[in-house]
Short mmCIF file of C-alpha atoms and ligand atoms in Angstrom, two decimals:
data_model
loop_
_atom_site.label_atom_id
_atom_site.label_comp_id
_atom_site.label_asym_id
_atom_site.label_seq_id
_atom_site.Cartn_x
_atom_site.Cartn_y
_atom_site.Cartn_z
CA UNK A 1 -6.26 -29.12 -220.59
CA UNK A 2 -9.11 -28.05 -218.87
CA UNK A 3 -12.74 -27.68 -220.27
CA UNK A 4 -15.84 -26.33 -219.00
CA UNK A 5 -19.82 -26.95 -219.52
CA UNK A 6 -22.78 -27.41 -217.75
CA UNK A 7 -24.64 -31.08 -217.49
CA UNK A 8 -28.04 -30.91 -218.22
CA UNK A 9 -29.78 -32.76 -216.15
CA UNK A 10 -32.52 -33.81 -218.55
CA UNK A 11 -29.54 -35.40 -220.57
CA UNK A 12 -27.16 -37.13 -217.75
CA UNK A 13 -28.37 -40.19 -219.14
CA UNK A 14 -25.79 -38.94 -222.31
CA UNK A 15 -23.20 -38.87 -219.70
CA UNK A 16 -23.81 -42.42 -218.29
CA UNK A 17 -21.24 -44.94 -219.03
CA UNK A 18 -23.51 -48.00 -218.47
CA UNK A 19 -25.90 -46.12 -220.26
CA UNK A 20 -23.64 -45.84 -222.83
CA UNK A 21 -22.17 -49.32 -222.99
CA UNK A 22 -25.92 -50.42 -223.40
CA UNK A 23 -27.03 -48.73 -226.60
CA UNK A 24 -23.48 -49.49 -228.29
CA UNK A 25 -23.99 -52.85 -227.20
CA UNK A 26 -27.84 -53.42 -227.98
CA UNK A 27 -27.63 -54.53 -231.48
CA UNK A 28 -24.20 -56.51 -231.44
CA UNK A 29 -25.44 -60.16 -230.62
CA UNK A 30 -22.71 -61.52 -227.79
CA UNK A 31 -20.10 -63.75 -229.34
CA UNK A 32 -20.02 -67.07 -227.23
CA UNK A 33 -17.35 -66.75 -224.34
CA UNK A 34 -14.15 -69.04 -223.39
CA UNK A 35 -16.33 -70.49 -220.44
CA UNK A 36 -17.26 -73.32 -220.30
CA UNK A 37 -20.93 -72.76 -220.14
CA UNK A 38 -20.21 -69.56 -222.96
CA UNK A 39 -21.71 -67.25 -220.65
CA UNK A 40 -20.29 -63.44 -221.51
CA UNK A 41 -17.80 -62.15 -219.18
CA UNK A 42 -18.41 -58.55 -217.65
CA UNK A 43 -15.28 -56.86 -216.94
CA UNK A 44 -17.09 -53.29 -217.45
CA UNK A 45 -18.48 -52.66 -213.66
CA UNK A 46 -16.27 -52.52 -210.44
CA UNK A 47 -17.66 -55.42 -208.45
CA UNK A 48 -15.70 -57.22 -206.62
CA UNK A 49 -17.14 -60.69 -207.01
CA UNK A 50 -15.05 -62.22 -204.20
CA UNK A 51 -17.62 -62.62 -200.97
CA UNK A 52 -17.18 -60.75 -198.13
CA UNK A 53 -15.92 -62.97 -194.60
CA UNK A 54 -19.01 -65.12 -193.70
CA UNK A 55 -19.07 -63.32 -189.51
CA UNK A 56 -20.78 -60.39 -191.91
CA UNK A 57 -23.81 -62.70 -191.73
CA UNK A 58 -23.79 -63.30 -188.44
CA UNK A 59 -23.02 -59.36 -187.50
CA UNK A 60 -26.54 -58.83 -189.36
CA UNK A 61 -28.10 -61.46 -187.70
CA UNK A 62 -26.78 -60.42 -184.06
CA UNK A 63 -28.17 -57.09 -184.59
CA UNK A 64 -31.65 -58.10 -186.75
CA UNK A 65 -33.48 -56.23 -183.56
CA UNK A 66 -32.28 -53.02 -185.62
CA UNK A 67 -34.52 -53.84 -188.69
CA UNK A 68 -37.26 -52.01 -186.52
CA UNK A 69 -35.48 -48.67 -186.26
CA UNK A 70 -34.62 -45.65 -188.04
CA UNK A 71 -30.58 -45.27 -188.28
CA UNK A 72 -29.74 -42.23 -187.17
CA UNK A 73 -28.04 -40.29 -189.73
CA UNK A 74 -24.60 -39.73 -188.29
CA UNK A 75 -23.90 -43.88 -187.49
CA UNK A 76 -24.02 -45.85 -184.56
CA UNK A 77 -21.08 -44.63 -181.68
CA UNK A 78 -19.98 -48.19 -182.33
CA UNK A 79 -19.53 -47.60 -186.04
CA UNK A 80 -18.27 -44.14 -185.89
CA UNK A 81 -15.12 -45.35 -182.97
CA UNK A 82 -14.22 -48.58 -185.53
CA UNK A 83 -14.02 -45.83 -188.32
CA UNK A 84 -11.97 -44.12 -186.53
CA UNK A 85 -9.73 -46.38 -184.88
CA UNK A 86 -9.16 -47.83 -188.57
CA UNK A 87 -8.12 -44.65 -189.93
CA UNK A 88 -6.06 -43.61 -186.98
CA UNK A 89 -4.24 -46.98 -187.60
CA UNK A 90 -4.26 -47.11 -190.99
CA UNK A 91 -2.81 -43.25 -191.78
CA UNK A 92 -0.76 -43.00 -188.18
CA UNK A 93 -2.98 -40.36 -186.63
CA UNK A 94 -2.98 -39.40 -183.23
CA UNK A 95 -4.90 -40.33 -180.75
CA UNK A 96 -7.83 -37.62 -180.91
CA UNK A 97 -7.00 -36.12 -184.25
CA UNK A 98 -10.40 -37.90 -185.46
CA UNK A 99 -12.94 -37.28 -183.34
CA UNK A 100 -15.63 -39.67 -184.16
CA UNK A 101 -18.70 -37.70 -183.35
CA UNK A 102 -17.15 -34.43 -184.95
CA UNK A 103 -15.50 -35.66 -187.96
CA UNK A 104 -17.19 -38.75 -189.19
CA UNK A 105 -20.48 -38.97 -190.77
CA UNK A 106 -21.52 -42.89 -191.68
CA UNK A 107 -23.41 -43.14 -195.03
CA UNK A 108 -24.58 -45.75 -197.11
CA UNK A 109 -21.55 -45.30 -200.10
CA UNK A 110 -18.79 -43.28 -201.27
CA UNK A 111 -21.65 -42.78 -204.16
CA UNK A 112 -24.44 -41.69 -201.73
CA UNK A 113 -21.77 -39.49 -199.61
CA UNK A 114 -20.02 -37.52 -202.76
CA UNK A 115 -24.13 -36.82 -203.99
CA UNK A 116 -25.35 -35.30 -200.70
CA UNK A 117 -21.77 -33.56 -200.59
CA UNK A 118 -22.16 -32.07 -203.39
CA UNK A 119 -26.00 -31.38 -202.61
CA UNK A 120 -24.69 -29.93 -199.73
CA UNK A 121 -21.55 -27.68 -200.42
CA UNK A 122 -23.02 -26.85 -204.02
CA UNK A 123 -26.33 -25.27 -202.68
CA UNK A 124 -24.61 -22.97 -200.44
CA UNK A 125 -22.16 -21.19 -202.09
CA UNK A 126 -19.86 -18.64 -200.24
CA UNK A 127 -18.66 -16.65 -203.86
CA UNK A 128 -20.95 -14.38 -205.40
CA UNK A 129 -20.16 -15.77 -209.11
CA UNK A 130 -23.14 -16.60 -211.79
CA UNK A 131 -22.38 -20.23 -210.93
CA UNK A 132 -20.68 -22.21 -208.47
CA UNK A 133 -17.85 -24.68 -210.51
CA UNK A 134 -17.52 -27.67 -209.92
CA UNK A 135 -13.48 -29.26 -210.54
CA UNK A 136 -13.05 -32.73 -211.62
CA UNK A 137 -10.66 -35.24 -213.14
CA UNK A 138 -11.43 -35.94 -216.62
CA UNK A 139 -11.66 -39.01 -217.26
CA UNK A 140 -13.53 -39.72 -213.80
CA UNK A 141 -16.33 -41.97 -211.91
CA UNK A 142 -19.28 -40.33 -213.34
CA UNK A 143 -21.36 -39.67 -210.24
CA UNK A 144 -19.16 -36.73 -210.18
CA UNK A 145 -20.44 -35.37 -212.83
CA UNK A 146 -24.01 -35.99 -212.23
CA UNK A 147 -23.60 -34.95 -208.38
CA UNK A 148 -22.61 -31.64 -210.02
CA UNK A 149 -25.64 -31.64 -212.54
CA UNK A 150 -28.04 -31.86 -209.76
CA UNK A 151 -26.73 -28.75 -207.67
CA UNK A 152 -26.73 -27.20 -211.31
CA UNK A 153 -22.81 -26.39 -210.57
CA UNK A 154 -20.88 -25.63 -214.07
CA UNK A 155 -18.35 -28.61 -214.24
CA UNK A 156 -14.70 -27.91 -215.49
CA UNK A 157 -13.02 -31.02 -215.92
CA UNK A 158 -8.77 -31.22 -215.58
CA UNK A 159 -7.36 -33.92 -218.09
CA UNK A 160 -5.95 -36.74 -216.16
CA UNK A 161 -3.18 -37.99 -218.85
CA UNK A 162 -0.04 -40.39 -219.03
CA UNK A 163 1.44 -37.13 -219.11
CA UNK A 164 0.37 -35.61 -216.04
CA UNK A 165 0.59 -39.46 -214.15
CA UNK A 166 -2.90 -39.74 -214.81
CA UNK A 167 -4.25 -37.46 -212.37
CA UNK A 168 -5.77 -33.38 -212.58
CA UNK A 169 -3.42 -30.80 -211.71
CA UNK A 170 -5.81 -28.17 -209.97
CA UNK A 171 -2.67 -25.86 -210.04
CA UNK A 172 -2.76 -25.01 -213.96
CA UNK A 173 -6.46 -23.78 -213.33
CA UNK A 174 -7.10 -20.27 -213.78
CA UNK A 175 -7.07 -17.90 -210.70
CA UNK A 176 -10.92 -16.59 -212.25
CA UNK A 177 -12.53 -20.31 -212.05
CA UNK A 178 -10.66 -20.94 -208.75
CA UNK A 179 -12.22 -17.60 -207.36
CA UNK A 180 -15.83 -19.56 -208.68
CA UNK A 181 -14.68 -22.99 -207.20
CA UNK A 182 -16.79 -24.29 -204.25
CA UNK A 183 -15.96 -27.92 -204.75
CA UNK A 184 -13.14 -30.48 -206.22
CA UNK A 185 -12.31 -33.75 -206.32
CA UNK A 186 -9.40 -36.25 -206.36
CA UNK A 187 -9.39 -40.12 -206.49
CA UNK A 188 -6.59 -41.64 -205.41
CA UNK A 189 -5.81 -44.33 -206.53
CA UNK A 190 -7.94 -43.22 -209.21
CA UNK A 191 -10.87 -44.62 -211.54
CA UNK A 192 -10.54 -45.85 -213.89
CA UNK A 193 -6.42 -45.55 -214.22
CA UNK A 194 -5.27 -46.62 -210.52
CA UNK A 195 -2.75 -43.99 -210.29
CA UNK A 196 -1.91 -42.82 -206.41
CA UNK A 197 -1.64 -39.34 -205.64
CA UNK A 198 1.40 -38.14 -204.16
CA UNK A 199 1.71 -36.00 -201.03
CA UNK A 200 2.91 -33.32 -202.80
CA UNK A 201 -0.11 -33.02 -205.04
CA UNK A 202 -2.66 -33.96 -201.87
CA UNK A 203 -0.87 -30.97 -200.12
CA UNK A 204 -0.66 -28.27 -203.11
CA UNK A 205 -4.49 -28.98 -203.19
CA UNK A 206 -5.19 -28.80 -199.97
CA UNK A 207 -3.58 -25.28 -199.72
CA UNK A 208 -5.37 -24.05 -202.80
CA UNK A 209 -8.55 -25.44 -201.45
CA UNK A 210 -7.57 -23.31 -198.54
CA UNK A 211 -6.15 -20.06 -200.27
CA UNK A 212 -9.66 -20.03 -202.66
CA UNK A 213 -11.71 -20.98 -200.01
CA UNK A 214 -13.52 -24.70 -201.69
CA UNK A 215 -13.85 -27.63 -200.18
CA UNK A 216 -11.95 -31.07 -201.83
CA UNK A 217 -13.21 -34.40 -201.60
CA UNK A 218 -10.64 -37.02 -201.43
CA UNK A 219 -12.41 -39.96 -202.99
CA UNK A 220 -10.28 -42.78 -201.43
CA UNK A 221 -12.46 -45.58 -201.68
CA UNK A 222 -9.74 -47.55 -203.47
CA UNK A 223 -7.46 -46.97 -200.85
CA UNK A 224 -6.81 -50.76 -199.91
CA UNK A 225 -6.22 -52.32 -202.91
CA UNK A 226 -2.81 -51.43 -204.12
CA UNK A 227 0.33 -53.00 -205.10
CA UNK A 228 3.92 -51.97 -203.51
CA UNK A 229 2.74 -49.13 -200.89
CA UNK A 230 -0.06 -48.43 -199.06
CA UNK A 231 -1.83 -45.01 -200.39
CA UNK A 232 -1.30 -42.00 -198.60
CA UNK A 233 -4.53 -40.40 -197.01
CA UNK A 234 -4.85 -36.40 -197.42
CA UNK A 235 -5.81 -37.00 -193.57
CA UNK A 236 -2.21 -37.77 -193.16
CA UNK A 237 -0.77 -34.77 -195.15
CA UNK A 238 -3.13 -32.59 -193.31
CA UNK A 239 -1.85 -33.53 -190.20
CA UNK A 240 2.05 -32.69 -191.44
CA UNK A 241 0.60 -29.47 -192.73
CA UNK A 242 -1.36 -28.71 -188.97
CA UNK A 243 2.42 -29.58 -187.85
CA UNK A 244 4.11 -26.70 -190.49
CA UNK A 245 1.59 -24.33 -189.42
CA UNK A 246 1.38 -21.38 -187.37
CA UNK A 247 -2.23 -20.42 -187.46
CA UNK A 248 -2.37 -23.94 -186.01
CA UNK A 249 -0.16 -22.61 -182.86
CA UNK A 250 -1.80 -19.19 -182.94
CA UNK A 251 -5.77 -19.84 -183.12
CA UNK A 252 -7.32 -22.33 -180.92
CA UNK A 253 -10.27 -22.48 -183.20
CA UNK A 254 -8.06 -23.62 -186.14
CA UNK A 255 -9.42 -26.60 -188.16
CA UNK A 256 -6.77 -28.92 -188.76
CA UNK A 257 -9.17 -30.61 -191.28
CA UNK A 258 -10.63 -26.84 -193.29
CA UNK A 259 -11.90 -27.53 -196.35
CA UNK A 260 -11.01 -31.81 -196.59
CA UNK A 261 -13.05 -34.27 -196.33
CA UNK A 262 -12.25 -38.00 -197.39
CA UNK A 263 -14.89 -41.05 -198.54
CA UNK A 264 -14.17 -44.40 -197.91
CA UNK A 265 -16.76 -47.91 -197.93
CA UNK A 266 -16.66 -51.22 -197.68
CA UNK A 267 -17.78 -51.56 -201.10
CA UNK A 268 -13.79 -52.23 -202.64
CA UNK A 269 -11.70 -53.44 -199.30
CA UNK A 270 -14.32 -55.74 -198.43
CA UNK A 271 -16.24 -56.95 -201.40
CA UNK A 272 -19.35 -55.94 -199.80
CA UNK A 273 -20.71 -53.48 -202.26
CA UNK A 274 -24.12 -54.42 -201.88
CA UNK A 275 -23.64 -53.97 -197.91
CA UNK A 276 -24.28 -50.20 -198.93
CA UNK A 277 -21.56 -49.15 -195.94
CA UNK A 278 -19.42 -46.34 -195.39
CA UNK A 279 -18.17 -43.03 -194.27
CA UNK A 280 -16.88 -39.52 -194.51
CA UNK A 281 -14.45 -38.11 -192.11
CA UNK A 282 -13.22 -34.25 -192.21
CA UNK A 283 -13.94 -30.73 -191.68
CA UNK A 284 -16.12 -30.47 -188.98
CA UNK A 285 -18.44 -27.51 -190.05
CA UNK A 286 -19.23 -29.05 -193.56
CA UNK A 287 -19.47 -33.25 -191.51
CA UNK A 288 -22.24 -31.42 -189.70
CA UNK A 289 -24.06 -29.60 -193.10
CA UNK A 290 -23.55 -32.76 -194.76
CA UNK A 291 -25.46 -34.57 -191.62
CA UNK A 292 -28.13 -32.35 -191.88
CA UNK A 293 -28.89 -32.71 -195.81
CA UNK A 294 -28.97 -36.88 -194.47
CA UNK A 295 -30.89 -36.03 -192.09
CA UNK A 296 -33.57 -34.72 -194.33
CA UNK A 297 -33.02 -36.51 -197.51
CA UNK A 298 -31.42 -39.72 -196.69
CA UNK A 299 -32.03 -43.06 -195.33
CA UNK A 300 -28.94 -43.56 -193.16
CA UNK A 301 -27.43 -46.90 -192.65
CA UNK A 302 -29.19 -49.44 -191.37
CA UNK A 303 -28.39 -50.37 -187.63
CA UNK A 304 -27.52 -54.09 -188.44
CA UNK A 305 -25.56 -53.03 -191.78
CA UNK A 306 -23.57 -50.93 -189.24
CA UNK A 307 -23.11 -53.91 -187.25
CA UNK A 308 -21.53 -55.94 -189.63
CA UNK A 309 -19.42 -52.52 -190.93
CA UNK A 310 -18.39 -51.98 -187.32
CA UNK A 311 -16.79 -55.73 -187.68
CA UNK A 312 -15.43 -55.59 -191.03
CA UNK A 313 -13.36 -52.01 -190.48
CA UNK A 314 -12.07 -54.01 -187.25
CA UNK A 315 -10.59 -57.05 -189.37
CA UNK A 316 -7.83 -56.78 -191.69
CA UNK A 317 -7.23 -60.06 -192.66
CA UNK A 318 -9.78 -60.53 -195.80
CA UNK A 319 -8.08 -57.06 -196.92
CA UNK A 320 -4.91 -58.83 -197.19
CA UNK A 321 -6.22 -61.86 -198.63
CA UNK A 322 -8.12 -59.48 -201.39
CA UNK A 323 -5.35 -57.80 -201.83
CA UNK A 324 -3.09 -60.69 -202.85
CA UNK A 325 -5.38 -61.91 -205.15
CA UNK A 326 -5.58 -58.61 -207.46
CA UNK A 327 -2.24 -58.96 -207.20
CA UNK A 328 -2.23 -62.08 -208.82
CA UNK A 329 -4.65 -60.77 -211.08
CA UNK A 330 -1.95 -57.92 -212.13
CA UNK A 331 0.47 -59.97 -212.49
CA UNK A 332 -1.39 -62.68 -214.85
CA UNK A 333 -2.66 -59.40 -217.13
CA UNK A 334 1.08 -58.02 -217.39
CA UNK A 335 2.37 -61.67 -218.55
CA UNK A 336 -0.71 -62.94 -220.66
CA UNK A 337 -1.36 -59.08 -222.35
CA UNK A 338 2.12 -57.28 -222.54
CA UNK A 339 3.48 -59.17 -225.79
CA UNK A 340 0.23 -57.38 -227.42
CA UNK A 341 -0.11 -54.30 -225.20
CA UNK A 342 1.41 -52.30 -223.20
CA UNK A 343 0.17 -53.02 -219.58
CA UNK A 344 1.30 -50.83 -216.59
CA UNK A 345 -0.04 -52.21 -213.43
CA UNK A 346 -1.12 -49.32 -211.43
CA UNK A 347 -0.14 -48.49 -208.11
CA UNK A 348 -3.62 -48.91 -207.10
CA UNK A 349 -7.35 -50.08 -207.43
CA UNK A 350 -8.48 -53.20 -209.37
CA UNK A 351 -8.84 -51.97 -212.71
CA UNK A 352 -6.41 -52.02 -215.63
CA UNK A 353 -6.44 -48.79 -218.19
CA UNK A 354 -5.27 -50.35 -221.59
CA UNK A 355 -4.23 -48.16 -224.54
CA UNK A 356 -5.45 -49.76 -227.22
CA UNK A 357 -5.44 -47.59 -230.09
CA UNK A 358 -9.54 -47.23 -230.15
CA UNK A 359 -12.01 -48.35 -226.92
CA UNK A 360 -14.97 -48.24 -228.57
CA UNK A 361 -13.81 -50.01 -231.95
CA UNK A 362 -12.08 -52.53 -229.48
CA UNK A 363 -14.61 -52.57 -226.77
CA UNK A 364 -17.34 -53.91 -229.60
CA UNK A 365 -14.94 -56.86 -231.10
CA UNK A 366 -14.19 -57.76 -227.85
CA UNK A 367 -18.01 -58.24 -227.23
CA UNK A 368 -18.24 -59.50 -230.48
CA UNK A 369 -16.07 -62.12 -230.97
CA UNK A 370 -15.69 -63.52 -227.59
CA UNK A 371 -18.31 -62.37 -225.24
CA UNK A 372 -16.28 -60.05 -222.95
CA UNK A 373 -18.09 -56.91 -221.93
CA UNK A 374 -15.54 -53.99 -220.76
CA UNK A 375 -15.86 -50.18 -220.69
CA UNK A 376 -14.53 -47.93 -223.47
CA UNK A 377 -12.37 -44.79 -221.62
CA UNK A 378 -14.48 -42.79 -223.82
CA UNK A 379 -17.44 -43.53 -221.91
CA UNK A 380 -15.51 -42.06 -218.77
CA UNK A 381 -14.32 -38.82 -220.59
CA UNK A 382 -15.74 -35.67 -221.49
CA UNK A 383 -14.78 -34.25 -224.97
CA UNK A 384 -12.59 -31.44 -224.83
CA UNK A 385 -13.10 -28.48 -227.14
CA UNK A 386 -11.60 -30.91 -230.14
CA UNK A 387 -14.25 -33.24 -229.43
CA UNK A 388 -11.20 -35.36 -228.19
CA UNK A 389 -11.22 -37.30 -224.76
CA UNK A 390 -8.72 -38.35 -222.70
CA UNK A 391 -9.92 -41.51 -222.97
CA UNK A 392 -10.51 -42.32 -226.80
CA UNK A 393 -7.65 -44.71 -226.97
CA UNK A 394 -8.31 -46.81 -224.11
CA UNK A 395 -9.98 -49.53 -222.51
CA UNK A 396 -10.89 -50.30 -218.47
CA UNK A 397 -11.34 -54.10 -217.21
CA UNK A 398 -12.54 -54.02 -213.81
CA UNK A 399 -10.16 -57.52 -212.39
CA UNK A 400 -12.61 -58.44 -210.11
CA UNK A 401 -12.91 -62.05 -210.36
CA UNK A 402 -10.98 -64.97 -209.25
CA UNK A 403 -7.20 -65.32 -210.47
CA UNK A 404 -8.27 -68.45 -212.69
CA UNK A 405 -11.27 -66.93 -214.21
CA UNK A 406 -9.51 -63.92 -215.32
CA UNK A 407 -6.91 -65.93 -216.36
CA UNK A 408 -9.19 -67.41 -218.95
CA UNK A 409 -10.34 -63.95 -219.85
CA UNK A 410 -6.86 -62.31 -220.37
CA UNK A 411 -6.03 -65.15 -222.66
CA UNK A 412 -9.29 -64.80 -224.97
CA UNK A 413 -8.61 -60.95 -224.64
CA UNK A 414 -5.09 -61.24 -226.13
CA UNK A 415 -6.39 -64.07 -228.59
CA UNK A 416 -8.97 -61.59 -230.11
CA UNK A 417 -6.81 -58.79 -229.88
CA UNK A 418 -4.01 -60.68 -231.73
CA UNK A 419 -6.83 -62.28 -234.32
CA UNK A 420 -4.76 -65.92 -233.29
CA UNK A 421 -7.82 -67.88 -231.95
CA UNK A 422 -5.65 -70.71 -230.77
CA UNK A 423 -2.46 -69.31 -228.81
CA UNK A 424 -2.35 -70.98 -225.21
CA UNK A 425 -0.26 -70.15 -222.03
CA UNK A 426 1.79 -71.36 -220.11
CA UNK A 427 1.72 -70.63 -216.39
C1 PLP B 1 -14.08 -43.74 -207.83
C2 PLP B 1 -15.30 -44.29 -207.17
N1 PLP B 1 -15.86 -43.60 -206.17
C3 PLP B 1 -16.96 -44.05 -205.56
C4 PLP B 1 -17.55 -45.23 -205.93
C5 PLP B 1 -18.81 -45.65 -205.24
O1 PLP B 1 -18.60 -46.76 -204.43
P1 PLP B 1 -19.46 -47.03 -203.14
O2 PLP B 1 -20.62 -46.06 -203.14
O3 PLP B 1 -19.93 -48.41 -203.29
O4 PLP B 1 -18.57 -46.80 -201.98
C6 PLP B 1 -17.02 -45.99 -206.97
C7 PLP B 1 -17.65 -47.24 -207.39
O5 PLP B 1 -17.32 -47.87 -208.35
C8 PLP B 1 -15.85 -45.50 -207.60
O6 PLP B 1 -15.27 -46.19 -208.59
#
């Protein structure tokens, strides 16, 4: 189901989850917590709360002498050659197929990038149409949304369901609002429900992206936390399709990369979301708009901050190590929650998308009687024209903290949940 509006941007604080959370919140005093100390427990935000590997410190340090300076806006060559050697090793690439002074641009966050994107693509539109549109998953990370609200693009959201695994299908949009499309986005693995696009879906987007001329965004900034197979990139499926193709053989000034461009950041594989680090790689004409909006409206990445990033794209082995613990994590929700709900562990990301009958109702008990802050999938959704979301009946806890503190927090979830206040666990 698809629906379409425009965001106001005098009222995007309506569309705000925190926002939201807050005033539902306000008047409902905190019920004391299973810690220790009785401190509340805030599963609503994605922050990892593990640290990021101590030689960060020392990167920034090494480099302080770039405090004085103005980052240039594309990244240091440093930064831009670790970015890409990590994606040509991560996603298989050829040598060359990234070219880091072409196809990356470094920027401060996924966030920052998918805003001056959307700046960017938004304010020059190539389709004479009353309004440029705007496609996004519904539910989705809001910045979406608000990116849009800001280029005053009309927004049609795609319902990401159980039903359609939990991501958009651009397909079932009509030819008339693909004609008006300029921009789209898919997260995979997605917020809030950690589902993993498959190729099929990356490619089928990529050639409608290509057949109705818009560009996508391929938010992949969860890409490294996942649980039995490493994400596919649309990089990767790009480069099967430049393998299918003929205009590829035909026309030396073929883009292998037309109309993709990908977001990754150190703020998920490395716990370093207040590093403010990380890139977008793709189509070369639109790496070099997006530049130029940075160049004039950003504040690039700080030269030492790029130091540290340069490292930490370089290392793998926190990655693993994070990635074993939200494993853990997983695996503690699944056997503490299932006997009360039905838990799917997601093929990706850190966050767990509970059906629980009714977020909000269950989102303000849970604060109520125990403390435990989390985000109602309301808050994520827009209403379609039922006044329904996609995300009524659910809940999101962001897993971000150590296996034995959200061990405690699983087990006062199910407590409250099951109204026993004394059940313990083994394990
Ligand atoms: C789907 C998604 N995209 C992008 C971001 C922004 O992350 P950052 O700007 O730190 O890379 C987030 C943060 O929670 C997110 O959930």
């Amino acid at each position: 189901m698809i629906t379409r509006q425009f965001v106001d941007r005098q009222k995007l604080q309506e569309f705000h989850p925190f926002t939201r959370l807050r005033t539902l919140l306000e008047d409902i005093p905190a019920g004391r917590s299973c810690l220790e100390d009785g401190q509340v427990i805030n599963l609503s935000i994605g922050e990892p709360q593990t640290q990021p590997p101590a030689f960060v410190a020392e990167e920034i340090e090494k480099a302080a002498k770039g405090w004085s300076k103005y980052p240039l806006s594309k990244g240091t060559p440093d930064y831009l050659a670790a970015c890409a050697h990590w994606l040509g090793q991560r996603y298989k690439l050829p040598e060359n197929f990234i070219n880091p002074t072409k196809h990356i641009l470094a920027v401060p966050g996924t966030r920052e990038g998918l805003f001056m994107t959307a700046l960017t693509v938004l304010s020059s539109p190539k389709k004479n149409s009353e309004a440029p549109v705007f496609l996004t998953p519904n539910p989705c990370y809001h910045v979406y949304t608000g990116a849009a609200a800001a280029a005053a693009a009309e927004v049609v959201t795609v319902n990401a369901t159980k039903e359609s695994g939990y991501l958009p299908d651009y397909t079932t949009v009509p030819e008339e609002i693909l004609e008006r499309t300029e921009l789209c986005v898919l997260c995979s693995p997605s917020n809030p429900e950690g589902a993993v696009a498959e190729p099929q879906r990356i490619k089928d987007l990529i050639s409608l992206a290509r057949k109705h001329d818009f560009v996508v965004v391929f938010d992949e900034c969860y890409a490294e936390i996942y649980t039995d197979t490493a994400p596919q990139s649309a990089l990767e499926i790009a480069r099967e399709m430049e393998a299918e193709s003929d205009a590829a053989k035909n026309n030396a000034q073929h883009d292998p990369l037309a109309n993709i461009l990908v977001f990754h950041s150190l703020s998920k594989r490395s716990s370093a979301a207040g590093l403010r680090c990380g890139f977008i790689a793709g189509d070369e004409k639109w790496i070099s708009m997006i530049n130029t909006t940075c160049q004039v409206g950003g504040a690039g990445v700080p030269i030492p901050v790029q130091a540290a990033g340069t490292r930490l794209w370089q290392d793998e082995e926190h990655v693993n190590i994070n990635r074993a613990l939200y494993q853990q994590n997983f695996n503690l929700a699944q056997k503490i929650l299932s006997p009360s709900l039905s838990v799917e562990i997601p093929a990706g990301g850190f966050c767990l998308w509970l059906n629980v009958g009714n977020g909000i109702e269950v989102t303000k008990k849970l604060w109520k009687d125990a403390g435990i802050r989390v985000m109602p999938g309301a808050f994520m959704s827009h209403a379609n024209d039922d006044g329904v979301t996609p995300g009524d009946r659910y809940i999101r806890l962001a897993l971000v903290y150590d296996p034995s503190f959200m061990k405690k927090a699983f087990i006062s979830i199910r407590n409250i949940l099951d109204e026993k206040q004394d059940v313990g666990i083994n394990g």
